[in-house]
Short mmCIF file of C-alpha atoms and ligand atoms in Angstrom, two decimals:
data_model
loop_
_atom_site.label_atom_id
_atom_site.label_comp_id
_atom_site.label_asym_id
_atom_site.label_seq_id
_atom_site.Cartn_x
_atom_site.Cartn_y
_atom_site.Cartn_z
CA MET Y 1439 35.14 2.39 -27.79
CA THR Y 1440 33.83 3.93 -24.60
CA GLN Y 1441 35.60 7.09 -23.51
CA ALA Y 1442 33.06 8.87 -21.35
CA THR Y 1443 32.98 8.61 -17.58
CA ARG Y 1444 30.06 6.41 -16.61
CA ILE Y 1445 28.02 8.37 -14.06
CA ASP Y 1446 27.20 5.82 -11.39
CA GLY Y 1447 23.75 6.86 -10.20
CA LYS Y 1448 23.35 3.59 -8.35
CA ALA Y 1449 26.38 4.26 -6.13
CA PHE Y 1450 25.43 7.93 -5.65
CA ALA Y 1451 21.89 6.92 -4.69
CA ALA Y 1452 23.18 4.31 -2.23
CA ARG Y 1453 25.34 6.95 -0.51
CA LEU Y 1454 22.40 9.39 -0.40
CA ARG Y 1455 20.13 6.74 1.12
CA GLU Y 1456 22.72 6.00 3.76
CA THR Y 1457 23.15 9.68 4.65
CA VAL Y 1458 19.38 10.17 4.79
CA GLY Y 1459 19.12 7.09 7.04
CA GLU Y 1460 21.66 8.55 9.47
CA HIS Y 1461 19.79 11.86 9.59
CA ALA Y 1462 16.47 10.03 10.03
CA LEU Y 1463 17.91 8.25 13.07
CA ALA Y 1464 19.10 11.56 14.52
CA PHE Y 1465 15.64 13.04 13.82
CA ALA Y 1466 13.97 10.16 15.71
CA GLN Y 1467 16.31 10.64 18.66
CA LYS Y 1468 15.50 14.35 18.74
CA THR Y 1469 11.74 14.16 18.25
CA GLY Y 1470 10.76 10.71 19.52
CA ARG Y 1471 9.30 9.69 16.16
CA LYS Y 1472 10.64 8.57 12.79
CA PRO Y 1473 10.02 10.54 9.57
CA GLY Y 1474 6.94 8.98 7.96
CA LEU Y 1475 6.01 8.43 4.31
CA ALA Y 1476 2.51 7.36 3.26
CA VAL Y 1477 2.25 5.70 -0.14
CA VAL Y 1478 -1.15 5.04 -1.67
CA LEU Y 1479 -1.62 2.50 -4.44
CA VAL Y 1480 -4.97 2.11 -6.17
CA GLY Y 1481 -5.41 -1.06 -8.21
CA GLU Y 1482 -2.98 -3.77 -9.24
CA ASP Y 1483 -0.85 -2.29 -12.00
CA PRO Y 1484 2.22 -4.60 -11.89
CA ALA Y 1485 4.81 -1.82 -12.42
CA SER Y 1486 3.15 0.34 -9.73
CA GLN Y 1487 3.15 -2.59 -7.32
CA VAL Y 1488 6.90 -3.00 -7.82
CA TYR Y 1489 7.50 0.76 -7.29
CA VAL Y 1490 5.39 0.86 -4.15
CA GLY Y 1491 7.15 -2.23 -2.77
CA SER Y 1492 10.56 -0.65 -3.45
CA LYS Y 1493 9.54 2.60 -1.77
CA HIS Y 1494 8.34 0.69 1.30
CA LYS Y 1495 11.61 -1.26 1.60
CA ALA Y 1496 13.71 1.86 1.03
CA CYS Y 1497 11.84 3.71 3.80
CA ILE Y 1498 12.41 0.95 6.33
CA ALA Y 1499 16.11 0.70 5.37
CA ALA Y 1500 16.45 4.48 5.86
CA ASN Y 1501 15.02 4.38 9.40
CA MET Y 1502 11.69 5.85 8.32
CA GLU Y 1503 8.12 4.82 8.95
CA SER Y 1504 6.27 3.55 5.89
CA PHE Y 1505 2.49 3.71 5.78
CA GLU Y 1506 1.21 1.68 2.85
CA HIS Y 1507 -2.38 1.97 1.69
CA ARG Y 1508 -3.39 -0.50 -1.02
CA LEU Y 1509 -6.89 0.16 -2.33
CA PRO Y 1510 -8.95 -1.86 -4.83
CA ALA Y 1511 -9.06 -0.77 -8.47
CA ASP Y 1512 -12.74 0.25 -8.17
CA THR Y 1513 -12.08 2.73 -5.33
CA SER Y 1514 -14.14 5.88 -5.83
CA GLU Y 1515 -12.56 9.30 -6.21
CA ALA Y 1516 -14.36 10.46 -3.05
CA ASP Y 1517 -12.88 7.60 -0.99
CA LEU Y 1518 -9.37 8.31 -2.26
CA LEU Y 1519 -9.72 12.04 -1.56
CA ALA Y 1520 -10.95 11.22 1.96
CA LEU Y 1521 -7.87 9.06 2.55
CA VAL Y 1522 -5.56 11.83 1.31
CA GLU Y 1523 -7.26 14.30 3.69
CA GLN Y 1524 -6.80 11.85 6.53
CA LEU Y 1525 -3.07 11.50 5.73
CA ASN Y 1526 -2.74 15.30 5.47
CA ALA Y 1527 -4.08 15.56 9.02
CA ASP Y 1528 -1.97 12.73 10.47
CA PRO Y 1529 1.03 14.14 12.39
CA ALA Y 1530 2.94 10.84 11.96
CA VAL Y 1531 2.86 11.32 8.17
CA ASP Y 1532 5.41 13.78 6.75
CA GLY Y 1533 5.09 12.86 3.09
CA VAL Y 1534 2.08 11.73 1.04
CA LEU Y 1535 2.54 10.06 -2.31
CA VAL Y 1536 -0.22 8.69 -4.49
CA GLN Y 1537 1.25 6.28 -7.03
CA LEU Y 1538 0.32 7.18 -10.62
CA PRO Y 1539 -1.32 6.24 -12.90
CA LEU Y 1540 -4.74 6.09 -11.26
CA PRO Y 1541 -7.77 4.16 -12.59
CA PRO Y 1542 -9.95 6.09 -15.08
CA GLN Y 1543 -12.77 6.92 -12.61
CA ILE Y 1544 -10.32 9.08 -10.61
CA ASP Y 1545 -9.13 12.53 -11.65
CA GLU Y 1546 -5.36 12.56 -11.02
CA GLN Y 1547 -5.12 16.34 -10.91
CA LYS Y 1548 -7.83 16.52 -8.26
CA VAL Y 1549 -5.98 13.99 -6.13
CA ILE Y 1550 -2.64 15.78 -6.46
CA ALA Y 1551 -4.33 19.09 -5.65
CA THR Y 1552 -5.71 17.60 -2.43
CA ILE Y 1553 -2.28 16.64 -1.06
CA ASP Y 1554 -1.02 19.18 1.50
CA PRO Y 1555 1.78 21.03 -0.37
CA ASP Y 1556 3.92 20.74 2.78
CA LYS Y 1557 3.64 16.94 2.49
CA ASP Y 1558 3.96 16.86 -1.31
CA VAL Y 1559 7.24 14.92 -1.42
CA ASP Y 1560 6.68 14.03 -5.10
CA GLY Y 1561 6.58 17.76 -5.91
CA PHE Y 1562 3.65 17.40 -8.34
CA HIS Y 1563 1.25 19.89 -6.69
CA VAL Y 1564 0.80 23.20 -8.56
CA ILE Y 1565 1.92 24.99 -5.40
CA SER Y 1566 5.15 22.98 -5.44
CA ALA Y 1567 5.66 23.89 -9.11
CA GLY Y 1568 4.96 27.55 -8.28
CA ARG Y 1569 7.35 27.54 -5.34
CA LEU Y 1570 10.11 26.07 -7.52
CA SER Y 1571 9.36 28.62 -10.21
CA VAL Y 1572 9.65 31.65 -7.90
CA GLY Y 1573 12.45 30.24 -5.72
CA GLN Y 1574 10.48 29.56 -2.54
CA GLU Y 1575 11.06 26.65 -0.20
CA GLY Y 1576 9.04 23.64 -1.34
CA PHE Y 1577 9.42 20.23 -2.92
CA VAL Y 1578 11.00 19.48 -6.29
CA PRO Y 1579 10.02 16.35 -8.27
CA CYS Y 1580 12.43 13.56 -7.38
CA THR Y 1581 13.76 12.62 -10.81
CA PRO Y 1582 14.96 16.08 -11.94
CA LEU Y 1583 16.30 16.81 -8.45
CA GLY Y 1584 18.27 13.57 -8.70
CA CYS Y 1585 19.62 14.64 -12.13
CA ILE Y 1586 20.82 18.04 -10.87
CA MET Y 1587 22.50 16.32 -7.90
CA LEU Y 1588 24.44 14.09 -10.33
CA LEU Y 1589 25.43 17.10 -12.46
CA LYS Y 1590 26.57 19.17 -9.47
CA ASP Y 1591 28.53 16.20 -8.16
CA LEU Y 1592 30.23 15.91 -11.54
CA HIS Y 1593 30.92 19.58 -12.26
CA GLY Y 1594 30.60 21.42 -8.98
CA ASP Y 1595 29.57 24.70 -10.61
CA LEU Y 1596 27.28 24.72 -13.68
CA SER Y 1597 27.50 28.50 -14.21
CA GLY Y 1598 27.47 29.56 -17.81
CA MET Y 1599 27.20 26.04 -19.21
CA ASP Y 1600 24.87 25.51 -22.16
CA ALA Y 1601 22.20 22.96 -21.25
CA VAL Y 1602 19.56 21.37 -23.46
CA VAL Y 1603 16.65 19.56 -21.86
CA ILE Y 1604 14.73 17.37 -24.32
CA GLY Y 1605 11.18 17.01 -23.01
CA ARG Y 1606 8.84 19.49 -21.33
CA SER Y 1607 6.70 17.37 -19.04
CA ASN Y 1608 5.60 18.80 -15.70
CA ILE Y 1609 7.35 16.06 -13.76
CA VAL Y 1610 10.70 15.93 -15.54
CA GLY Y 1611 11.46 18.40 -18.35
CA LYS Y 1612 10.11 21.67 -16.94
CA PRO Y 1613 11.41 21.30 -13.37
CA MET Y 1614 14.75 20.08 -14.80
CA ALA Y 1615 15.05 23.25 -16.87
CA GLN Y 1616 14.18 25.38 -13.84
CA LEU Y 1617 16.83 23.66 -11.70
CA LEU Y 1618 19.44 24.22 -14.40
CA VAL Y 1619 18.52 27.90 -14.68
CA ASP Y 1620 18.73 28.20 -10.90
CA ALA Y 1621 22.22 26.68 -11.16
CA ASN Y 1622 23.13 29.49 -13.63
CA ALA Y 1623 23.22 27.33 -16.77
CA THR Y 1624 21.90 28.75 -20.05
CA VAL Y 1625 18.97 26.51 -20.84
CA THR Y 1626 17.12 25.45 -23.97
CA ILE Y 1627 14.01 23.30 -23.67
CA ALA Y 1628 13.44 21.11 -26.71
CA HIS Y 1629 10.32 19.09 -27.49
CA SER Y 1630 8.49 17.34 -30.31
CA ARG Y 1631 8.11 20.57 -32.32
CA THR Y 1632 11.76 21.63 -32.02
CA LYS Y 1633 13.40 22.16 -35.40
CA ASN Y 1634 16.83 20.66 -36.09
CA LEU Y 1635 16.96 18.89 -32.75
CA ALA Y 1636 20.33 17.29 -33.51
CA GLU Y 1637 21.87 20.72 -34.09
CA VAL Y 1638 20.31 22.14 -30.94
CA VAL Y 1639 21.67 19.24 -28.90
CA ARG Y 1640 25.12 19.57 -30.50
CA ARG Y 1641 25.54 23.00 -28.86
CA ALA Y 1642 25.03 21.64 -25.36
CA ASP Y 1643 27.60 21.13 -22.62
CA ILE Y 1644 24.83 19.35 -20.72
CA VAL Y 1645 22.14 17.21 -22.37
CA VAL Y 1646 19.21 15.90 -20.36
CA ALA Y 1647 17.03 13.52 -22.38
CA ALA Y 1648 13.53 12.93 -20.99
CA VAL Y 1649 11.49 11.87 -24.00
CA GLY Y 1650 10.51 8.21 -23.78
CA ARG Y 1651 11.84 7.19 -27.21
CA ALA Y 1652 14.39 4.40 -27.26
CA GLU Y 1653 17.88 5.54 -28.29
CA MET Y 1654 16.59 8.64 -30.12
CA VAL Y 1655 19.64 10.76 -29.29
CA ARG Y 1656 22.51 9.56 -31.45
CA GLY Y 1657 26.23 9.79 -30.85
CA ASP Y 1658 26.76 12.40 -33.57
CA TRP Y 1659 24.31 14.76 -31.81
CA ILE Y 1660 26.64 15.02 -28.83
CA LYS Y 1661 29.25 17.77 -28.47
CA PRO Y 1662 32.61 16.17 -27.62
CA GLY Y 1663 33.11 16.18 -23.87
CA ALA Y 1664 29.46 16.98 -23.03
CA SER Y 1665 27.69 15.53 -19.98
CA VAL Y 1666 24.69 13.40 -20.88
CA ILE Y 1667 21.91 12.59 -18.42
CA ASP Y 1668 19.53 9.98 -19.79
CA VAL Y 1669 16.19 9.94 -17.97
CA GLY Y 1670 14.40 7.70 -20.47
CA ILE Y 1671 13.35 4.18 -19.58
CA ASN Y 1672 12.25 2.21 -22.63
CA ARG Y 1673 11.86 -1.51 -23.10
CA LEU Y 1674 12.91 -2.85 -26.51
CA PRO Y 1675 10.92 -5.69 -28.09
CA PRO Y 1676 12.23 -9.07 -26.84
CA GLU Y 1677 14.97 -10.78 -28.83
CA PRO Y 1678 14.06 -14.25 -30.18
CA GLY Y 1679 13.85 -16.77 -27.34
CA LYS Y 1680 13.76 -14.09 -24.63
CA GLU Y 1681 10.68 -13.23 -22.58
CA LYS Y 1682 11.54 -9.56 -22.03
CA GLY Y 1683 13.30 -6.97 -24.13
CA ARG Y 1684 16.30 -4.96 -22.92
CA LEU Y 1685 15.85 -1.68 -21.05
CA VAL Y 1686 17.41 1.26 -22.86
CA GLY Y 1687 17.38 5.01 -22.41
CA ASP Y 1688 16.57 7.85 -24.80
CA VAL Y 1689 20.25 8.04 -25.76
CA ALA Y 1690 22.13 5.51 -27.90
CA TYR Y 1691 24.59 4.75 -25.09
CA ASP Y 1692 27.56 3.21 -26.91
CA GLU Y 1693 27.60 5.86 -29.64
CA ALA Y 1694 27.16 8.74 -27.19
CA ALA Y 1695 29.71 7.34 -24.72
CA ALA Y 1696 32.34 7.44 -27.46
CA VAL Y 1697 31.91 11.23 -27.73
CA ALA Y 1698 30.60 12.50 -24.37
CA GLY Y 1699 32.71 13.40 -21.36
CA ALA Y 1700 30.31 11.70 -18.96
CA ILE Y 1701 27.07 9.80 -19.35
CA THR Y 1702 24.49 8.00 -17.21
CA PRO Y 1703 23.76 4.37 -18.16
CA VAL Y 1704 20.26 2.88 -18.32
CA PRO Y 1705 19.65 1.10 -16.03
CA GLY Y 1706 21.83 2.25 -13.14
CA GLY Y 1707 21.98 5.98 -13.84
CA VAL Y 1708 19.04 8.30 -13.13
CA GLY Y 1709 16.60 5.50 -12.16
CA PRO Y 1710 18.03 4.69 -8.71
CA MET Y 1711 18.17 8.40 -7.85
CA THR Y 1712 14.39 8.78 -7.85
CA ILE Y 1713 13.66 6.75 -4.69
CA ALA Y 1714 16.76 8.10 -2.92
CA VAL Y 1715 15.53 11.65 -3.52
CA LEU Y 1716 12.03 10.69 -2.37
CA LEU Y 1717 13.58 9.65 0.96
CA ARG Y 1718 15.55 12.90 1.01
CA ASN Y 1719 12.36 14.90 0.43
CA THR Y 1720 10.57 12.98 3.19
CA LEU Y 1721 13.42 13.71 5.61
CA VAL Y 1722 13.26 17.41 4.72
CA ALA Y 1723 9.45 17.39 5.14
CA ALA Y 1724 9.80 15.79 8.58
CA HIS Y 1725 12.22 18.51 9.70
CA ARG Y 1726 10.00 21.31 8.42
CA ASN Y 1727 6.91 19.75 9.98
CA ALA Y 1728 8.77 19.54 13.29
CA SER Y 1729 9.97 23.17 12.89
CA LEU Y 1730 13.60 21.99 12.68
CA ASP Y 1731 16.17 23.07 10.11
CA PRO Y 1732 16.67 20.29 7.54
CA PRO Y 1733 20.23 18.90 7.48
CA GLU Y 1734 22.58 20.90 5.27
CA GLY Y 1735 24.06 19.65 2.04
CA LEU Y 1736 21.30 17.23 1.13
P1 LIG N 1189 6.20 12.64 -21.26
O1 LIG N 1189 5.66 11.68 -22.26
O2 LIG N 1189 5.30 13.30 -20.30
O3 LIG N 1189 7.02 13.77 -22.03
C1 LIG N 1189 7.84 13.47 -23.12
C2 LIG N 1189 8.40 14.74 -23.71
O4 LIG N 1189 9.21 14.37 -24.83
C3 LIG N 1189 7.32 15.70 -24.23
O5 LIG N 1189 7.62 17.00 -23.81
C4 LIG N 1189 7.43 15.54 -25.75
O6 LIG N 1189 7.20 16.74 -26.46
C5 LIG N 1189 8.87 15.18 -25.93
N1 LIG N 1189 9.06 14.46 -27.18
C6 LIG N 1189 8.33 13.42 -27.66
N2 LIG N 1189 8.80 13.04 -28.87
C7 LIG N 1189 9.83 13.86 -29.16
C8 LIG N 1189 10.70 13.99 -30.25
N3 LIG N 1189 10.61 13.19 -31.31
N4 LIG N 1189 11.64 14.94 -30.21
C9 LIG N 1189 11.75 15.76 -29.16
N5 LIG N 1189 10.96 15.70 -28.08
C10 LIG N 1189 10.00 14.76 -28.09
O7 LIG N 1189 7.36 11.82 -20.48
P2 LIG N 1189 8.03 12.04 -19.05
O8 LIG N 1189 8.67 13.36 -18.97
O9 LIG N 1189 7.10 11.61 -17.98
O10 LIG N 1189 9.16 10.90 -19.12
C11 LIG N 1189 10.16 10.91 -20.11
C12 LIG N 1189 10.96 9.62 -20.03
O11 LIG N 1189 11.58 9.55 -18.74
C13 LIG N 1189 10.15 8.33 -20.16
O12 LIG N 1189 10.95 7.37 -20.81
C14 LIG N 1189 9.91 7.90 -18.73
O13 LIG N 1189 9.76 6.50 -18.62
C15 LIG N 1189 11.22 8.33 -18.10
N6 LIG N 1189 11.11 8.61 -16.67
C16 LIG N 1189 12.08 8.07 -15.87
C17 LIG N 1189 12.06 8.29 -14.51
C18 LIG N 1189 13.15 7.71 -13.69
O14 LIG N 1189 12.98 7.50 -12.52
N7 LIG N 1189 14.32 7.48 -14.26
C19 LIG N 1189 10.99 9.06 -13.88
C20 LIG N 1189 10.09 9.71 -14.81
C21 LIG N 1189 10.15 9.44 -16.15
P3 LIG N 1189 5.73 17.47 -26.56
O15 LIG N 1189 5.57 18.15 -25.23
O16 LIG N 1189 5.89 18.40 -27.69
O17 LIG N 1189 4.75 16.36 -26.78
#
């Protein structure tokens, strides 16, 4: 029996994309150019190709310019770094995103470090992480920013709530914890060495699961009424006769939904937020690069 409110990330993301699109139009009218996002894909990883295609379409739909650079899998690190430098210097480009993972001959950290932090719309640069950490204006990774938007939409004020973030990666767990602290929640970061994880999670008013283990968080780990944000995207092995397995999150949805107050589904929860926030970050970058105040409330 499902009791929890299903947090509709898909609908929230669609509204955000529409709002960003309206602001992008106003930006173009003011400045004579559209906000521009450059996306670089190296190689032919099928999942990356789908992501890059989706980002391109989303940009166009949001009245933005999309600059796609598809490079062969054997591209050298030097050539990729040269392209990033060129995009950094291009005034039509407000955001630069290099799709990960990169082929083995290329050092990902070096590439991320070469992106101009003021165009780092993915928020992966160490300067972006530092700015988030000390509360300076910068860019926050899209997925955790999308999660905090959903939580603020749900609760308004998160002050004093107990939050547990499971996962401590640089792109999800750590920035998520920082955003929750900034929103005045009391935050615990759990990871693979955490003892009694179920008990730790049971104390939380807010649970954010970003682990990458199918349905690890069980219903009896959830405090009644808690809000559950499931970042995980895991594909189960295919059932007999099917080509592909089902996509599930890090939370056992049906069990958790019977206890939680609100929960994001997988798919249709956090996933759609990521591209919507990328567009939001690009719009903000465009305003800053044009020395304009970014629109409020985004
Ligand atoms: P990482 O693999 O980088 O990090 C996983 C984290 O989970 C680590 O901190 C790890 O701990 C922790 N962990 C692993 N096993 C356990 C365990 N048994 N108990 C507790 N903690 C554990 O993953 P990401 O942060 O990049 O991504 C997490 C999930 O989110 C993945 O499923 C990914 O596909 C999904 N994702 C979804 C996005 C979206 O758009 N919706 C975007 C980005 C990611 P330790 O540090 O100790 O190893």
